Amino acid sequence: ATAGGAATETAEVDAEASETTADGDGGDEASKSKSKSESGSGSSTGGKSETKRDDIASVRVDVDRLDELYGLVEQLVTSRIKLRREMDDSGIEKSENLDELDKISSNLQNTVMDMRLIPLKKVVNTFPRLVRDVARDQEKQVDFDIEGEDIELDRTILTEIRDPLMHILRNAVDHGIESPEEREAAGKSPEGHIELTATRERDHVTIRVSDDGAGLDVERLREKAVEKGVRTEAELAEMSDSDVYDLVFHPGFSTSEEVTDISGRGVGMDVVHSTVKQLDGTVSVDSEEGQGTIVSLRLPVTVAIVKVMFVEVGGTEYGIPVKNIEEIARARDVRTVNGREVIEHDDEIFPVVRLGEVLGEMPDGGNVGATAATD
C-alpha cells in the first residue's frame, strides 16, 4: 500500500457473479455457494436465482493485491512495447497477432486503472465535521457544502490530498470567514459560506474550495513579500495580482500576524503546493478583497501511467516523459556562441544539451544525441 494506506485496506470491485472465479479456499466456497443456490432453486429459473446472482455483484480485494496486479500489468505493457520495437528494428512485417496483443493489453491496463479509482466522498465525508468544529472554536457561523463527491480519483491521489484539503478548509474558516459581527458590519450575512466542488474534464479533476470571506489583501501581500525578501519592489511592480496571490505558496509566507492552533497543523500552503506538484497537478489562488477566495487544485485522475518517449544513448535506453516535451524537431546548423553550442529554432536561440554528457553514457558510432533545453 502507498503512504497513508494500511496493509489491510480493501477495495470493492464490481464483477458479474456468473463470471466470478477464485483460487484456493475461495474457489471451494464459490463452488459450494453455487451448488447450494442451484439445489435451492430446484427446477425454477425465475426471480430467486436472479436475486442470488445479484447478491454477489461485488468482491472485496486487498489493496496490496490490487497493486500487485497493476505491477504485473505494467510489466506486460513494457514487454509488449519492447517486443514491438524489436520487431520494427528488425524489419519484421507487422503481425495481426501482435496488434491483437496491443489491443488486449491496453484494455487490461485501462480496466486495472479503473479498479484503482475511488470516489472523492471516501475522503471528504469527514470534512463537514472538521469545518463545524473549527467554526465553533473560532465562534464563527459557517455553512459548508460539497458538490461532486462522486467524482473518482486514483486512491493514491486521494490519500495524498487529504491533508492539503483539510488545511485549505481550516484556512478558509480561520483566516477567510469573518466573525458574525464583522460580516454584518460589511453588509454580509452573519453566516459565512464555504463550498468544495469537484469536476472532471477528460483525464483531470479540478477541486475548488471557495469562501465568501474577507479575501486576500493584495497590497498587504506585496508589502509582506518585500519584508520577507521573497520579491523585490521592482519584481512586484511587474507582477499581476494573480501572480502575487500565488506568493502564498512560498515557504513560510503568511500575512497573518499570529499563528493559531487551527491552521498551524504541520501542513502549510507551501506543502499544499509541493504535494500537488508531486502528483503532477497544479494549484492556484484567486481572490477579491471583501468578497472571498478560491483555491483550485487541478489533478490527474491517476498517476500510475506516464507516457514516455524512448531515446537511446550509448546502447542504453531512457524514457523521457511526454508531458515534459514541448516539441520534437531535428537539430540543424548547430553553432557555437561564446563557447556554447546553440541552435536556432522558430527565430529563437536554444542551448544544446548532449544527452551522452549529461547521462554519462559513451555514444555508439560517434553520434551523440542532443536536445535543446528550455526553461
PDB file of C-alpha atoms in Angstrom, residues 60-295:
ATOM      1  CA  ARG A  60     -13.578  -7.178  -1.739  1.00  0.00           C
ATOM      2  CA  VAL A  61      -9.932  -7.189  -2.756  1.00  0.00           C
ATOM      3  CA  ASP A  62      -6.956  -6.336  -0.553  1.00  0.00           C
ATOM      4  CA  VAL A  63      -5.331  -3.185  -1.927  1.00  0.00           C
ATOM      5  CA  ASP A  64      -1.877  -4.784  -1.810  1.00  0.00           C
ATOM      6  CA  ARG A  65      -3.098  -7.485  -4.191  1.00  0.00           C
ATOM      7  CA  LEU A  66      -4.588  -4.829  -6.445  1.00  0.00           C
ATOM      8  CA  ASP A  67      -1.233  -3.049  -6.524  1.00  0.00           C
ATOM      9  CA  GLU A  68       0.481  -6.351  -7.279  1.00  0.00           C
ATOM     10  CA  LEU A  69      -1.913  -6.943 -10.164  1.00  0.00           C
ATOM     11  CA  TYR A  70      -1.204  -3.498 -11.535  1.00  0.00           C
ATOM     12  CA  GLY A  71       2.537  -4.134 -11.272  1.00  0.00           C
ATOM     13  CA  LEU A  72       2.132  -7.267 -13.380  1.00  0.00           C
ATOM     14  CA  VAL A  73       0.101  -5.340 -15.953  1.00  0.00           C
ATOM     15  CA  GLU A  74       2.847  -2.703 -16.129  1.00  0.00           C
ATOM     16  CA  GLN A  75       5.405  -5.438 -16.818  1.00  0.00           C
ATOM     17  CA  LEU A  76       3.158  -6.878 -19.517  1.00  0.00           C
ATOM     18  CA  VAL A  77       2.768  -3.496 -21.205  1.00  0.00           C
ATOM     19  CA  THR A  78       6.522  -2.846 -21.025  1.00  0.00           C
ATOM     20  CA  SER A  79       7.289  -6.254 -22.545  1.00  0.00           C
ATOM     21  CA  ARG A  80       4.759  -5.626 -25.305  1.00  0.00           C
ATOM     22  CA  ILE A  81       6.379  -2.281 -26.151  1.00  0.00           C
ATOM     23  CA  LYS A  82       9.850  -3.845 -26.225  1.00  0.00           C
ATOM     24  CA  LEU A  83       8.637  -6.657 -28.473  1.00  0.00           C
ATOM     25  CA  ARG A  84       7.012  -4.191 -30.852  1.00  0.00           C
ATOM     26  CA  ARG A  85      10.162  -2.072 -31.058  1.00  0.00           C
ATOM     27  CA  GLU A  86      12.414  -5.103 -31.614  1.00  0.00           C
ATOM     28  CA  MET A  87      10.208  -6.210 -34.498  1.00  0.00           C
ATOM     29  CA  ASP A  88      10.264  -2.730 -36.011  1.00  0.00           C
ATOM     30  CA  ASP A  89      14.060  -2.517 -35.678  1.00  0.00           C
ATOM     31  CA  SER A  90      14.455  -5.954 -37.269  1.00  0.00           C
ATOM     32  CA  GLY A  91      12.285  -5.042 -40.232  1.00  0.00           C
ATOM     33  CA  ILE A  92       9.765  -7.768 -39.438  1.00  0.00           C
ATOM     34  CA  GLU A  93       6.368  -7.183 -41.005  1.00  0.00           C
ATOM     35  CA  LYS A  94       3.531  -6.213 -38.722  1.00  0.00           C
ATOM     36  CA  SER A  95       1.665  -9.116 -37.177  1.00  0.00           C
ATOM     37  CA  GLU A  96      -2.089  -9.204 -36.670  1.00  0.00           C
ATOM     38  CA  ASN A  97      -1.482 -11.271 -33.544  1.00  0.00           C
ATOM     39  CA  LEU A  98       0.755  -8.566 -32.111  1.00  0.00           C
ATOM     40  CA  ASP A  99      -1.841  -5.934 -32.972  1.00  0.00           C
ATOM     41  CA  GLU A 100      -4.378  -8.003 -31.075  1.00  0.00           C
ATOM     42  CA  LEU A 101      -1.979  -8.248 -28.123  1.00  0.00           C
ATOM     43  CA  ASP A 102      -1.628  -4.455 -28.178  1.00  0.00           C
ATOM     44  CA  LYS A 103      -5.382  -4.059 -28.009  1.00  0.00           C
ATOM     45  CA  ILE A 104      -5.896  -6.642 -25.262  1.00  0.00           C
ATOM     46  CA  SER A 105      -3.081  -5.357 -23.059  1.00  0.00           C
ATOM     47  CA  SER A 106      -4.322  -1.772 -23.432  1.00  0.00           C
ATOM     48  CA  ASN A 107      -7.839  -2.818 -22.441  1.00  0.00           C
ATOM     49  CA  LEU A 108      -6.460  -4.778 -19.491  1.00  0.00           C
ATOM     50  CA  GLN A 109      -4.407  -1.789 -18.422  1.00  0.00           C
ATOM     51  CA  ASN A 110      -7.431   0.525 -18.562  1.00  0.00           C
ATOM     52  CA  THR A 111      -9.539  -1.964 -16.605  1.00  0.00           C
ATOM     53  CA  VAL A 112      -6.992  -2.243 -13.806  1.00  0.00           C
ATOM     54  CA  MET A 113      -6.647   1.539 -13.754  1.00  0.00           C
ATOM     55  CA  ASP A 114     -10.407   1.871 -13.288  1.00  0.00           C
ATOM     56  CA  MET A 115     -10.249  -0.611 -10.413  1.00  0.00           C
ATOM     57  CA  ARG A 116      -7.937   1.794  -8.558  1.00  0.00           C
ATOM     58  CA  LEU A 117     -10.404   4.674  -8.751  1.00  0.00           C
ATOM     59  CA  ILE A 118     -12.216   5.671  -5.559  1.00  0.00           C
ATOM     60  CA  PRO A 119     -14.964   8.309  -5.164  1.00  0.00           C
ATOM     61  CA  LEU A 120     -13.956  11.589  -3.565  1.00  0.00           C
ATOM     62  CA  LYS A 121     -16.553  11.113  -0.831  1.00  0.00           C
ATOM     63  CA  LYS A 122     -14.290   8.497   0.773  1.00  0.00           C
ATOM     64  CA  VAL A 123     -12.016  11.403   1.751  1.00  0.00           C
ATOM     65  CA  VAL A 124     -14.355  14.374   2.143  1.00  0.00           C
ATOM     66  CA  ASN A 125     -17.039  12.651   4.216  1.00  0.00           C
ATOM     67  CA  THR A 126     -15.373  13.883   7.428  1.00  0.00           C
ATOM     68  CA  PHE A 127     -14.909  17.462   6.214  1.00  0.00           C
ATOM     69  CA  PRO A 128     -18.320  18.809   7.343  1.00  0.00           C
ATOM     70  CA  ARG A 129     -17.460  17.952  10.946  1.00  0.00           C
ATOM     71  CA  LEU A 130     -13.988  19.488  10.518  1.00  0.00           C
ATOM     72  CA  VAL A 131     -15.474  22.780   9.324  1.00  0.00           C
ATOM     73  CA  ARG A 132     -18.119  22.709  12.034  1.00  0.00           C
ATOM     74  CA  ASP A 133     -15.570  22.106  14.806  1.00  0.00           C
ATOM     75  CA  VAL A 134     -13.187  24.826  13.608  1.00  0.00           C
ATOM     76  CA  ALA A 135     -16.056  27.298  13.233  1.00  0.00           C
ATOM     77  CA  ARG A 136     -17.228  26.549  16.764  1.00  0.00           C
ATOM     78  CA  ASP A 137     -13.723  27.055  18.167  1.00  0.00           C
ATOM     79  CA  GLN A 138     -13.479  30.379  16.330  1.00  0.00           C
ATOM     80  CA  GLU A 139     -17.022  31.389  17.341  1.00  0.00           C
ATOM     81  CA  LYS A 140     -17.994  31.783  13.697  1.00  0.00           C
ATOM     82  CA  GLN A 141     -21.074  30.750  11.760  1.00  0.00           C
ATOM     83  CA  VAL A 142     -20.232  28.745   8.643  1.00  0.00           C
ATOM     84  CA  ASP A 143     -22.374  26.870   6.133  1.00  0.00           C
ATOM     85  CA  PHE A 144     -20.426  24.187   4.232  1.00  0.00           C
ATOM     86  CA  ASP A 145     -21.463  22.437   1.008  1.00  0.00           C
ATOM     87  CA  ILE A 146     -19.843  19.678  -1.053  1.00  0.00           C
ATOM     88  CA  GLU A 147     -20.570  19.068  -4.740  1.00  0.00           C
ATOM     89  CA  GLY A 148     -19.136  16.376  -6.990  1.00  0.00           C
ATOM     90  CA  GLU A 149     -18.292  13.929  -4.213  1.00  0.00           C
ATOM     91  CA  ASP A 150     -18.954  11.015  -6.581  1.00  0.00           C
ATOM     92  CA  ILE A 151     -16.073  12.094  -8.840  1.00  0.00           C
ATOM     93  CA  GLU A 152     -13.467   9.316  -8.843  1.00  0.00           C
ATOM     94  CA  LEU A 153      -9.694   9.598  -8.450  1.00  0.00           C
ATOM     95  CA  ASP A 154      -6.826   7.182  -8.063  1.00  0.00           C
ATOM     96  CA  ARG A 155      -6.677   6.116  -4.411  1.00  0.00           C
ATOM     97  CA  THR A 156      -3.025   7.231  -4.222  1.00  0.00           C
ATOM     98  CA  ILE A 157      -4.020  10.775  -5.143  1.00  0.00           C
ATOM     99  CA  LEU A 158      -6.908  10.776  -2.671  1.00  0.00           C
ATOM    100  CA  THR A 159      -4.581   9.645   0.099  1.00  0.00           C
ATOM    101  CA  GLU A 160      -2.070  12.388  -0.666  1.00  0.00           C
ATOM    102  CA  ILE A 161      -4.507  15.305  -0.998  1.00  0.00           C
ATOM    103  CA  ARG A 162      -6.498  14.633   2.165  1.00  0.00           C
ATOM    104  CA  ASP A 163      -4.256  16.692   4.477  1.00  0.00           C
ATOM    105  CA  PRO A 164      -3.792  19.564   1.980  1.00  0.00           C
ATOM    106  CA  LEU A 165      -7.563  19.864   1.552  1.00  0.00           C
ATOM    107  CA  MET A 166      -8.043  19.852   5.320  1.00  0.00           C
ATOM    108  CA  HIS A 167      -5.502  22.658   5.655  1.00  0.00           C
ATOM    109  CA  ILE A 168      -7.195  24.718   2.941  1.00  0.00           C
ATOM    110  CA  LEU A 169     -10.535  24.327   4.730  1.00  0.00           C
ATOM    111  CA  ARG A 170      -9.030  25.286   8.095  1.00  0.00           C
ATOM    112  CA  ASN A 171      -7.505  28.366   6.481  1.00  0.00           C
ATOM    113  CA  ALA A 172     -10.853  29.279   4.935  1.00  0.00           C
ATOM    114  CA  VAL A 173     -12.576  29.189   8.326  1.00  0.00           C
ATOM    115  CA  ASP A 174      -9.705  30.611  10.382  1.00  0.00           C
ATOM    116  CA  HIS A 175      -8.425  33.381   8.085  1.00  0.00           C
ATOM    117  CA  GLY A 176     -11.114  33.701   5.413  1.00  0.00           C
ATOM    118  CA  ILE A 177     -14.523  33.801   7.058  1.00  0.00           C
ATOM    119  CA  GLU A 178     -15.038  36.837   9.292  1.00  0.00           C
ATOM    120  CA  SER A 179     -16.767  36.892  12.660  1.00  0.00           C
ATOM    121  CA  PRO A 180     -20.562  37.421  12.579  1.00  0.00           C
ATOM    122  CA  GLU A 181     -20.094  40.992  13.803  1.00  0.00           C
ATOM    123  CA  GLU A 182     -17.520  41.812  11.113  1.00  0.00           C
ATOM    124  CA  ARG A 183     -19.713  40.303   8.395  1.00  0.00           C
ATOM    125  CA  GLU A 184     -22.764  42.276   9.460  1.00  0.00           C
ATOM    126  CA  ALA A 185     -20.695  45.463   9.578  1.00  0.00           C
ATOM    127  CA  ALA A 186     -19.623  44.744   5.982  1.00  0.00           C
ATOM    128  CA  GLY A 187     -23.235  44.244   4.909  1.00  0.00           C
ATOM    129  CA  LYS A 188     -22.960  40.454   4.709  1.00  0.00           C
ATOM    130  CA  SER A 189     -24.989  37.666   6.238  1.00  0.00           C
ATOM    131  CA  PRO A 190     -23.599  36.725   9.671  1.00  0.00           C
ATOM    132  CA  GLU A 191     -23.194  33.179   8.379  1.00  0.00           C
ATOM    133  CA  GLY A 192     -20.251  32.578   6.077  1.00  0.00           C
ATOM    134  CA  HIS A 193     -20.313  30.071   3.238  1.00  0.00           C
ATOM    135  CA  ILE A 194     -17.622  27.600   2.153  1.00  0.00           C
ATOM    136  CA  GLU A 195     -18.030  25.242  -0.781  1.00  0.00           C
ATOM    137  CA  LEU A 196     -15.919  22.338  -2.017  1.00  0.00           C
ATOM    138  CA  THR A 197     -16.671  21.356  -5.605  1.00  0.00           C
ATOM    139  CA  ALA A 198     -15.141  18.716  -7.855  1.00  0.00           C
ATOM    140  CA  THR A 199     -15.489  18.478 -11.632  1.00  0.00           C
ATOM    141  CA  ARG A 200     -13.873  16.174 -14.164  1.00  0.00           C
ATOM    142  CA  GLU A 201     -12.614  17.113 -17.611  1.00  0.00           C
ATOM    143  CA  ARG A 202     -11.259  14.130 -19.539  1.00  0.00           C
ATOM    144  CA  ASP A 203      -8.242  12.841 -17.591  1.00  0.00           C
ATOM    145  CA  HIS A 204      -8.111  15.621 -14.976  1.00  0.00           C
ATOM    146  CA  VAL A 205     -10.180  16.569 -11.940  1.00  0.00           C
ATOM    147  CA  THR A 206     -10.467  20.111 -10.590  1.00  0.00           C
ATOM    148  CA  ILE A 207     -11.216  20.563  -6.890  1.00  0.00           C
ATOM    149  CA  ARG A 208     -12.149  24.072  -5.768  1.00  0.00           C
ATOM    150  CA  VAL A 209     -12.519  25.356  -2.224  1.00  0.00           C
ATOM    151  CA  SER A 210     -14.276  28.726  -2.236  1.00  0.00           C
ATOM    152  CA  ASP A 211     -15.408  31.020   0.561  1.00  0.00           C
ATOM    153  CA  ASP A 212     -17.236  34.336   0.762  1.00  0.00           C
ATOM    154  CA  GLY A 213     -14.929  35.733   3.411  1.00  0.00           C
ATOM    155  CA  ALA A 214     -12.613  38.717   3.620  1.00  0.00           C
ATOM    156  CA  GLY A 215     -10.468  37.712   0.655  1.00  0.00           C
ATOM    157  CA  LEU A 216      -6.769  38.477   0.246  1.00  0.00           C
ATOM    158  CA  ASP A 217      -5.350  41.974   0.613  1.00  0.00           C
ATOM    159  CA  VAL A 218      -3.095  42.162  -2.443  1.00  0.00           C
ATOM    160  CA  GLU A 219      -1.280  45.276  -1.202  1.00  0.00           C
ATOM    161  CA  ARG A 220      -0.587  43.596   2.123  1.00  0.00           C
ATOM    162  CA  LEU A 221       0.783  40.609   0.203  1.00  0.00           C
ATOM    163  CA  ARG A 222       3.125  42.875  -1.742  1.00  0.00           C
ATOM    164  CA  GLU A 223       4.373  44.528   1.455  1.00  0.00           C
ATOM    165  CA  LYS A 224       4.933  41.175   3.125  1.00  0.00           C
ATOM    166  CA  ALA A 225       6.806  39.859   0.079  1.00  0.00           C
ATOM    167  CA  VAL A 226       9.296  42.734   0.275  1.00  0.00           C
ATOM    168  CA  GLU A 227       9.545  42.478   4.056  1.00  0.00           C
ATOM    169  CA  LYS A 228      10.400  38.773   3.904  1.00  0.00           C
ATOM    170  CA  GLY A 229      12.732  39.166   0.938  1.00  0.00           C
ATOM    171  CA  VAL A 230      10.601  36.954  -1.271  1.00  0.00           C
ATOM    172  CA  ARG A 231      10.421  39.553  -4.061  1.00  0.00           C
ATOM    173  CA  THR A 232      11.845  42.997  -4.687  1.00  0.00           C
ATOM    174  CA  GLU A 233       9.675  46.046  -5.266  1.00  0.00           C
ATOM    175  CA  ALA A 234      10.830  46.116  -8.886  1.00  0.00           C
ATOM    176  CA  GLU A 235       9.792  42.490  -9.387  1.00  0.00           C
ATOM    177  CA  LEU A 236       6.430  43.067  -7.714  1.00  0.00           C
ATOM    178  CA  ALA A 237       5.772  46.041  -9.982  1.00  0.00           C
ATOM    179  CA  GLU A 238       5.861  43.667 -12.957  1.00  0.00           C
ATOM    180  CA  MET A 239       3.610  41.066 -11.303  1.00  0.00           C
ATOM    181  CA  SER A 240      -0.146  40.830 -11.784  1.00  0.00           C
ATOM    182  CA  ASP A 241      -2.471  40.415  -8.814  1.00  0.00           C
ATOM    183  CA  SER A 242      -2.868  36.748  -9.755  1.00  0.00           C
ATOM    184  CA  ASP A 243       0.900  36.229  -9.567  1.00  0.00           C
ATOM    185  CA  VAL A 244       1.000  37.989  -6.201  1.00  0.00           C
ATOM    186  CA  TYR A 245      -1.718  35.711  -4.833  1.00  0.00           C
ATOM    187  CA  ASP A 246       0.447  32.713  -5.706  1.00  0.00           C
ATOM    188  CA  LEU A 247       3.113  34.002  -3.309  1.00  0.00           C
ATOM    189  CA  VAL A 248       1.103  32.369  -0.505  1.00  0.00           C
ATOM    190  CA  PHE A 249       2.663  29.093  -1.685  1.00  0.00           C
ATOM    191  CA  HIS A 250       6.160  30.335  -0.879  1.00  0.00           C
ATOM    192  CA  PRO A 251       7.633  28.526   2.177  1.00  0.00           C
ATOM    193  CA  GLY A 252       6.983  30.470   5.368  1.00  0.00           C
ATOM    194  CA  PHE A 253       4.959  33.175   3.631  1.00  0.00           C
ATOM    195  CA  SER A 254       1.949  34.453   5.585  1.00  0.00           C
ATOM    196  CA  THR A 255       0.232  37.785   6.139  1.00  0.00           C
ATOM    197  CA  SER A 256      -1.242  36.694   9.448  1.00  0.00           C
ATOM    198  CA  GLU A 257       0.304  38.422  12.446  1.00  0.00           C
ATOM    199  CA  GLU A 258      -0.420  35.484  14.732  1.00  0.00           C
ATOM    200  CA  VAL A 259      -0.059  31.730  14.383  1.00  0.00           C
ATOM    201  CA  THR A 260      -3.154  29.878  15.526  1.00  0.00           C
ATOM    202  CA  ASP A 261      -3.566  26.261  16.541  1.00  0.00           C
ATOM    203  CA  ILE A 262      -6.228  25.895  13.882  1.00  0.00           C
ATOM    204  CA  SER A 263      -4.157  26.471  10.739  1.00  0.00           C
ATOM    205  CA  GLY A 264      -0.788  25.536  12.233  1.00  0.00           C
ATOM    206  CA  ARG A 265      -1.126  21.774  11.909  1.00  0.00           C
ATOM    207  CA  GLY A 266       2.104  20.920  10.096  1.00  0.00           C
ATOM    208  CA  VAL A 267       0.762  21.462   6.577  1.00  0.00           C
ATOM    209  CA  GLY A 268       1.267  24.964   5.174  1.00  0.00           C
ATOM    210  CA  MET A 269       0.247  26.307   1.787  1.00  0.00           C
ATOM    211  CA  ASP A 270       3.796  25.620   0.600  1.00  0.00           C
ATOM    212  CA  VAL A 271       3.290  21.945   1.452  1.00  0.00           C
ATOM    213  CA  VAL A 272      -0.049  22.014  -0.357  1.00  0.00           C
ATOM    214  CA  HIS A 273       1.757  23.322  -3.434  1.00  0.00           C
ATOM    215  CA  SER A 274       4.592  20.772  -3.261  1.00  0.00           C
ATOM    216  CA  THR A 275       2.196  17.861  -2.693  1.00  0.00           C
ATOM    217  CA  VAL A 276       0.036  18.795  -5.670  1.00  0.00           C
ATOM    218  CA  LYS A 277       3.122  19.332  -7.828  1.00  0.00           C
ATOM    219  CA  GLN A 278       4.468  15.881  -6.912  1.00  0.00           C
ATOM    220  CA  LEU A 279       1.167  14.449  -8.113  1.00  0.00           C
ATOM    221  CA  ASP A 280       1.715  16.197 -11.462  1.00  0.00           C
ATOM    222  CA  GLY A 281      -1.020  18.702 -10.680  1.00  0.00           C
ATOM    223  CA  THR A 282      -1.313  22.464 -10.270  1.00  0.00           C
ATOM    224  CA  VAL A 283      -2.765  24.713  -7.582  1.00  0.00           C
ATOM    225  CA  SER A 284      -3.755  28.367  -7.860  1.00  0.00           C
ATOM    226  CA  VAL A 285      -5.451  31.080  -5.818  1.00  0.00           C
ATOM    227  CA  ASP A 286      -7.947  33.684  -6.966  1.00  0.00           C
ATOM    228  CA  SER A 287      -9.344  36.281  -4.601  1.00  0.00           C
ATOM    229  CA  GLU A 288     -11.216  39.543  -4.348  1.00  0.00           C
ATOM    230  CA  GLU A 289     -10.802  41.612  -1.225  1.00  0.00           C
ATOM    231  CA  GLY A 290     -14.004  41.680   0.774  1.00  0.00           C
ATOM    232  CA  GLN A 291     -15.658  39.060  -1.451  1.00  0.00           C
ATOM    233  CA  GLY A 292     -13.783  35.820  -0.823  1.00  0.00           C
ATOM    234  CA  THR A 293     -11.120  33.417  -2.057  1.00  0.00           C
ATOM    235  CA  ILE A 294     -10.989  30.379  -4.334  1.00  0.00           C
ATOM    236  CA  VAL A 295      -8.227  27.774  -4.122  1.00  0.00           C
TER     237      VAL A 295
END
